[in-house]
Tab-separated table of C-alpha atoms and ligand atoms in Angstrom:
chain	number	residue	atom	x	y	z
A	18	TYR	CA	15.339	-36.513	-10.453
A	19	SER	CA	14.178	-34.694	-13.350
A	20	LYS	CA	13.127	-31.081	-13.945
A	21	GLN	CA	9.901	-32.068	-14.912
A	22	LEU	CA	9.200	-33.689	-11.554
A	23	CYS	CA	10.303	-30.255	-9.991
A	24	ILE	CA	7.839	-28.466	-12.058
A	25	GLU	CA	4.734	-30.969	-11.376
A	26	LYS	CA	5.761	-30.832	-7.448
A	27	LEU	CA	6.006	-27.139	-7.247
A	28	GLY	CA	2.705	-24.689	-7.135
A	29	PHE	CA	2.009	-22.369	-10.083
A	30	GLY	CA	-0.372	-19.622	-8.895
A	31	THR	CA	-2.266	-16.737	-10.314
A	32	ILE	CA	-2.668	-13.292	-9.481
A	33	ASN	CA	-4.434	-10.960	-11.807
A	34	LYS	CA	-4.741	-7.248	-11.935
A	35	ILE	CA	-8.083	-5.633	-12.898
A	36	TYR	CA	-8.254	-1.933	-14.163
A	37	LEU	CA	-11.460	-0.037	-13.937
A	38	ILE	CA	-11.605	3.252	-16.209
A	39	PHE	CA	-14.737	5.628	-15.044
A	40	SER	CA	-15.952	8.803	-17.084
A	41	HIS	CA	-15.366	10.961	-13.825
A	42	ALA	CA	-14.286	10.205	-10.593
A	43	PHE	CA	-17.357	9.194	-8.222
A	44	TRP	CA	-15.082	9.458	-5.095
A	45	ASP	CA	-13.555	12.403	-3.200
A	46	VAL	CA	-10.367	13.739	-4.595
A	47	ASP	CA	-8.335	13.254	-1.394
A	48	PHE	CA	-9.554	9.788	-1.383
A	49	ASN	CA	-7.063	7.027	-2.823
A	50	THR	CA	-8.326	3.397	-1.503
A	51	PHE	CA	-11.687	1.642	-1.222
A	52	ASN	CA	-11.441	-1.234	1.019
A	53	PHE	CA	-14.164	-3.841	1.466
A	54	LEU	CA	-14.736	-5.597	4.886
A	55	TRP	CA	-16.511	-8.827	4.321
A	56	ASN	CA	-18.503	-10.613	6.945
A	57	THR	CA	-17.233	-14.331	5.889
A	58	THR	CA	-20.133	-15.919	7.490
A	59	THR	CA	-22.951	-14.323	5.687
A	60	GLU	CA	-24.165	-15.762	2.246
A	61	TRP	CA	-23.739	-12.861	-0.298
A	62	LYS	CA	-24.905	-13.158	-3.914
A	63	LEU	CA	-24.791	-10.199	-6.819
A	64	THR	CA	-28.169	-9.403	-8.546
A	65	CYS	CA	-26.288	-9.068	-11.558
A	66	LEU	CA	-25.374	-12.614	-11.947
A	67	GLU	CA	-28.752	-14.089	-10.752
A	68	ASN	CA	-29.876	-14.938	-14.398
A	69	THR	CA	-26.204	-16.089	-15.399
A	70	SER	CA	-24.339	-19.455	-14.769
A	71	TYR	CA	-21.641	-17.645	-12.883
A	72	ASP	CA	-21.789	-17.491	-8.798
A	73	SER	CA	-20.613	-14.837	-6.645
A	74	GLN	CA	-18.200	-16.711	-4.440
A	75	TRP	CA	-15.290	-14.905	-6.018
A	76	CYS	CA	-16.479	-11.321	-4.868
A	77	LYS	CA	-15.013	-11.992	-1.234
A	78	SER	CA	-11.610	-12.386	-2.810
A	79	ILE	CA	-11.784	-8.579	-3.807
A	80	THR	CA	-10.463	-6.715	-0.564
A	81	GLY	CA	-10.433	-3.170	-2.337
A	82	PHE	CA	-9.243	-0.943	-4.785
A	83	TYR	CA	-7.152	2.153	-5.143
A	84	VAL	CA	-6.645	5.048	-7.267
A	85	HIS	CA	-4.091	4.666	-10.332
A	86	HIS	CA	-1.267	7.016	-9.189
A	87	ARG	CA	-1.142	8.436	-12.754
A	88	LEU	CA	-4.756	8.245	-13.882
A	89	PRO	CA	-7.353	9.726	-11.739
A	90	ASN	CA	-10.269	8.112	-12.952
A	91	MET	CA	-8.986	4.635	-12.868
A	92	LEU	CA	-9.234	2.066	-10.051
A	93	VAL	CA	-6.910	-0.862	-9.683
A	94	THR	CA	-7.250	-4.080	-7.663
A	95	GLN	CA	-5.576	-7.556	-7.584
A	96	ILE	CA	-7.002	-10.854	-7.037
A	97	GLY	CA	-5.315	-14.165	-6.166
A	98	GLY	CA	-6.035	-17.997	-5.682
A	99	GLU	CA	-9.006	-19.733	-7.314
A	100	ALA	CA	-11.197	-16.741	-7.361
A	101	ALA	CA	-8.789	-15.165	-9.833
A	102	THR	CA	-8.788	-18.352	-12.262
A	103	TYR	CA	-12.757	-18.340	-11.643
A	104	ILE	CA	-13.327	-14.699	-13.020
A	105	GLU	CA	-11.062	-15.222	-15.866
A	106	THR	CA	-13.997	-17.356	-17.331
A	107	ILE	CA	-16.692	-14.119	-16.720
A	108	PRO	CA	-16.941	-11.774	-19.835
A	109	ASP	CA	-15.641	-8.313	-19.534
A	110	GLU	CA	-19.065	-6.611	-19.665
A	111	ILE	CA	-20.741	-8.800	-16.909
A	112	LEU	CA	-17.823	-8.437	-14.797
A	113	THR	CA	-18.052	-4.691	-15.435
A	114	ASN	CA	-21.750	-4.736	-14.006
A	115	CYS	CA	-20.479	-6.839	-11.007
A	116	PHE	CA	-18.100	-4.317	-10.138
A	117	GLN	CA	-20.568	-1.506	-10.462
A	118	GLU	CA	-22.782	-3.670	-8.038
A	119	LEU	CA	-20.342	-4.366	-5.521
A	120	PHE	CA	-19.201	-0.443	-5.075
A	121	GLY	CA	-23.016	0.426	-4.779
A	122	ARG	CA	-23.209	-2.147	-1.809
A	123	PHE	CA	-20.122	-0.957	-0.022
A	124	TYR	CA	-20.702	2.845	-0.797
A	125	PRO	CA	-24.539	3.061	-0.685
A	126	ASP	CA	-24.153	6.851	-0.675
A	127	ASN	CA	-22.241	7.067	-3.763
A	128	GLN	CA	-23.597	7.404	-7.149
A	129	ILE	CA	-21.553	4.561	-8.714
A	130	PRO	CA	-21.489	4.938	-12.527
A	131	LYS	CA	-20.859	2.109	-14.982
A	132	PRO	CA	-17.004	1.535	-15.466
A	133	LYS	CA	-16.399	2.599	-19.156
A	134	LYS	CA	-13.711	-0.076	-19.994
A	135	LEU	CA	-12.197	-2.806	-17.811
A	136	ILE	CA	-8.612	-3.905	-18.495
A	137	ARG	CA	-7.395	-7.126	-16.868
A	138	SER	CA	-4.702	-9.804	-16.972
A	139	GLN	CA	-5.757	-13.286	-17.429
A	140	TRP	CA	-2.624	-15.268	-16.672
A	141	PHE	CA	-4.291	-18.734	-16.062
A	142	ASN	CA	-5.998	-19.107	-19.390
A	143	LYS	CA	-2.876	-17.543	-21.367
A	144	THR	CA	-1.483	-20.628	-23.149
A	145	SER	CA	1.930	-19.645	-22.608
A	146	THR	CA	1.974	-19.105	-18.974
A	147	HIS	CA	-1.197	-20.699	-17.108
A	148	GLY	CA	-0.563	-18.525	-13.930
A	149	SER	CA	1.791	-15.767	-12.800
A	150	HIS	CA	3.998	-16.866	-10.085
A	151	THR	CA	5.684	-20.142	-8.587
A	152	PHE	CA	4.729	-21.171	-4.896
A	153	ILE	CA	5.687	-24.257	-2.611
A	154	LYS	CA	2.885	-26.317	-2.675
A	155	THR	CA	2.125	-28.985	-0.203
A	156	GLY	CA	4.571	-31.857	-0.873
A	157	SER	CA	7.182	-29.741	-2.371
A	158	ASN	CA	10.333	-27.674	-0.906
A	159	THR	CA	13.117	-25.583	-1.617
A	160	HIS	CA	15.098	-28.574	-2.796
A	161	ASP	CA	12.650	-28.859	-5.903
A	162	ILE	CA	13.652	-24.994	-6.548
A	163	LYS	CA	17.438	-25.859	-6.260
A	164	ARG	CA	17.121	-28.536	-8.594
A	165	LEU	CA	15.027	-26.544	-11.186
A	166	ALA	CA	17.939	-23.922	-11.088
A	167	MET	CA	20.725	-26.424	-11.823
A	168	PRO	CA	22.316	-26.284	-14.847
A	169	TRP	CA	22.020	-29.294	-17.542
A	170	PRO	CA	23.889	-31.414	-17.648
A	171	ASN	CA	24.905	-30.775	-14.119
A	172	GLN	CA	28.946	-30.611	-14.765
A	173	PRO	CA	30.752	-27.605	-13.857
A	174	ALA	CA	32.847	-27.652	-16.791
A	175	LYS	CA	30.464	-27.972	-19.861
A	176	PRO	CA	26.582	-26.962	-19.026
A	177	LEU	CA	24.695	-26.546	-22.166
A	178	ILE	CA	21.473	-25.107	-20.673
A	179	LEU	CA	21.245	-22.776	-17.722
A	180	PHE	CA	17.945	-21.777	-15.682
A	181	ALA	CA	17.060	-18.473	-14.529
A	182	GLY	CA	13.601	-16.799	-13.719
A	183	GLU	CA	11.504	-16.369	-10.696
A	184	GLY	CA	10.685	-19.946	-10.186
A	185	THR	CA	14.331	-20.875	-9.762
A	186	HIS	CA	15.255	-18.600	-6.828
A	187	GLU	CA	14.891	-20.699	-3.665
A	188	ARG	CA	14.234	-17.683	-1.284
A	189	PHE	CA	12.529	-14.831	-3.521
A	190	TYR	CA	10.534	-17.015	-5.979
A	191	GLY	CA	7.528	-15.535	-7.324
A	192	THR	CA	8.804	-11.949	-7.321
A	193	ALA	CA	10.622	-9.608	-9.730
A	194	HIS	CA	13.939	-9.119	-7.722
A	195	GLY	CA	14.002	-13.026	-7.590
A	196	ALA	CA	13.935	-13.136	-11.110
A	197	PHE	CA	16.194	-10.483	-11.694
A	198	MET	CA	18.947	-12.130	-9.120
A	199	THR	CA	18.582	-15.441	-10.840
A	200	GLY	CA	19.647	-13.481	-13.830
A	201	ILE	CA	22.698	-12.234	-12.392
A	202	ARG	CA	23.490	-15.979	-11.084
A	203	GLU	CA	23.632	-17.006	-14.415
A	204	ALA	CA	25.317	-14.415	-16.022
A	205	LYS	CA	28.172	-14.946	-13.382
A	206	ARG	CA	28.126	-18.439	-14.228
A	207	ILE	CA	28.800	-17.900	-17.784
A	208	VAL	CA	31.575	-15.190	-17.144
A	209	GLU	CA	33.225	-17.985	-14.815
A	210	LEU	CA	32.963	-20.802	-17.639
A	211	TYR	CA	34.654	-18.395	-20.158
A	212	LYS	CA	37.233	-17.463	-17.415
A	213	LYS	CA	38.205	-20.868	-17.085
A	214	GLU	CA	38.230	-21.935	-20.582
A	215	PHE	CA	40.526	-18.863	-21.361
A	216	ILE	CA	42.796	-19.692	-18.598
A	217	ASN	CA	43.260	-23.336	-19.864
A	218	GLN	CA	43.864	-22.007	-23.610
B	26	LIG	C1	-0.496	-9.205	-11.078
B	26	LIG	C2	1.062	-9.706	-10.834
B	26	LIG	C3	1.603	-8.547	-9.584
B	26	LIG	C4	2.963	-9.028	-9.075
B	26	LIG	N1	3.293	-8.251	-8.198
B	26	LIG	C5	4.588	-8.468	-8.025
B	26	LIG	C6	4.977	-7.446	-6.705
B	26	LIG	O1	4.393	-6.505	-6.217
B	26	LIG	N2	6.381	-7.542	-6.511
B	26	LIG	C7	7.347	-8.627	-7.196
B	26	LIG	O2	8.233	-8.706	-6.645
B	26	LIG	N3	6.750	-9.314	-8.054
B	26	LIG	C8	5.540	-9.401	-8.432
B	26	LIG	N4	5.112	-10.135	-9.549
B	26	LIG	C9	6.133	-11.345	-9.836
B	26	LIG	C10	6.676	-10.778	-10.738
B	26	LIG	O3	6.286	-9.901	-11.816
B	26	LIG	C11	7.423	-12.032	-11.605
B	26	LIG	O4	7.771	-13.008	-10.812
B	26	LIG	C12	8.721	-11.750	-12.681
B	26	LIG	O5	8.017	-10.888	-13.418
B	26	LIG	C13	9.155	-13.035	-13.043
B	26	LIG	O6	10.113	-12.588	-13.869
B	26	LIG	P1	10.688	-13.614	-14.750
B	26	LIG	O7	11.992	-13.146	-15.754
B	26	LIG	O8	10.925	-15.070	-14.190
B	26	LIG	O9	9.671	-14.091	-16.001
B	26	LIG	P2	8.802	-13.467	-16.816
B	26	LIG	O10	8.854	-11.687	-16.519
B	26	LIG	O11	7.519	-13.858	-17.000
B	26	LIG	O12	9.488	-13.331	-18.262
B	26	LIG	C14	9.548	-14.598	-19.148
B	26	LIG	C15	9.641	-14.105	-20.412
B	26	LIG	O13	9.905	-15.195	-21.575
B	26	LIG	C16	9.264	-15.136	-22.693
B	26	LIG	N5	8.843	-16.399	-23.135
B	26	LIG	C17	7.990	-17.292	-22.643
B	26	LIG	N6	7.940	-18.384	-23.493
B	26	LIG	C18	8.915	-17.996	-24.175
B	26	LIG	C19	9.545	-18.861	-25.692
B	26	LIG	N7	9.192	-20.021	-25.768
B	26	LIG	N8	10.572	-18.309	-26.260
B	26	LIG	C20	10.782	-17.103	-25.999
B	26	LIG	N9	10.611	-16.353	-24.937
B	26	LIG	C21	9.563	-16.722	-24.125
B	26	LIG	C22	7.862	-14.197	-22.212
B	26	LIG	O14	7.134	-13.664	-23.078
B	26	LIG	C23	8.738	-13.356	-21.096
B	26	LIG	O15	8.776	-12.094	-21.521
B	26	LIG	C24	3.638	-10.123	-9.891
B	26	LIG	C25	3.223	-10.856	-10.893
B	26	LIG	C26	2.041	-10.410	-11.414
B	26	LIG	C27	1.213	-11.354	-12.406
């Protein structure tokens, strides 16, 4: 049962963060979140995408923005799943127009300026990552994670390669604390290995 098979069976999803920087805040100072409540049964299209090859389906995965805790002119959102991988293909300039229109639709009483700048992650299209987090896909289970985490070769006396990282924690995969705990786990393994070697000398 190879490590490669575990990797193939497990899912690797994408979450991207998007930051919009405005010249000034168009919202009230004491306002800190914008929530978008979508009507899922209604067909919905962005007019700014009409003459492009892009569709508007991804919009419904945007559920809101929050004001950055340190930068009062910056709004932040996260997008996940297929919509996240899809919008990675939309150029910044077009996406900026999309968000301006989106805010205009949900907050028609506000004058929405065009964001000055858009900054975002594109984890799916980065050749060194192709996504952002492990998940249990249909057909896989936590045994695949356990197997992925096993040292190689799996002989307690002499492992040559150890495996840490979020995708090797069977409970907290996909998280920063899970990744941290696997680092501790493997560091302890090394300590135990050296302790045994020292005692056997
Ligand atoms: C948008 C987003 C939001 C998230 N939000 C949360 C959250 O709220 N809470 C939470 O707990 N988790 C969250 N996560 C998940 C969390 O960030 C990750 O699970 C965690 O950072 C994974 O840590 P890691 O050490 O396993 O991998 P990484 O942090 O990816 O570290 C791997 C390192 O290996 C390096 N590397 C890669 N290839 C090579 C190579 N060939 N040679 C040398 N170095 C290499 C990389 O540069 C990188 O520094 C989020 C992730 C994303 C993308």
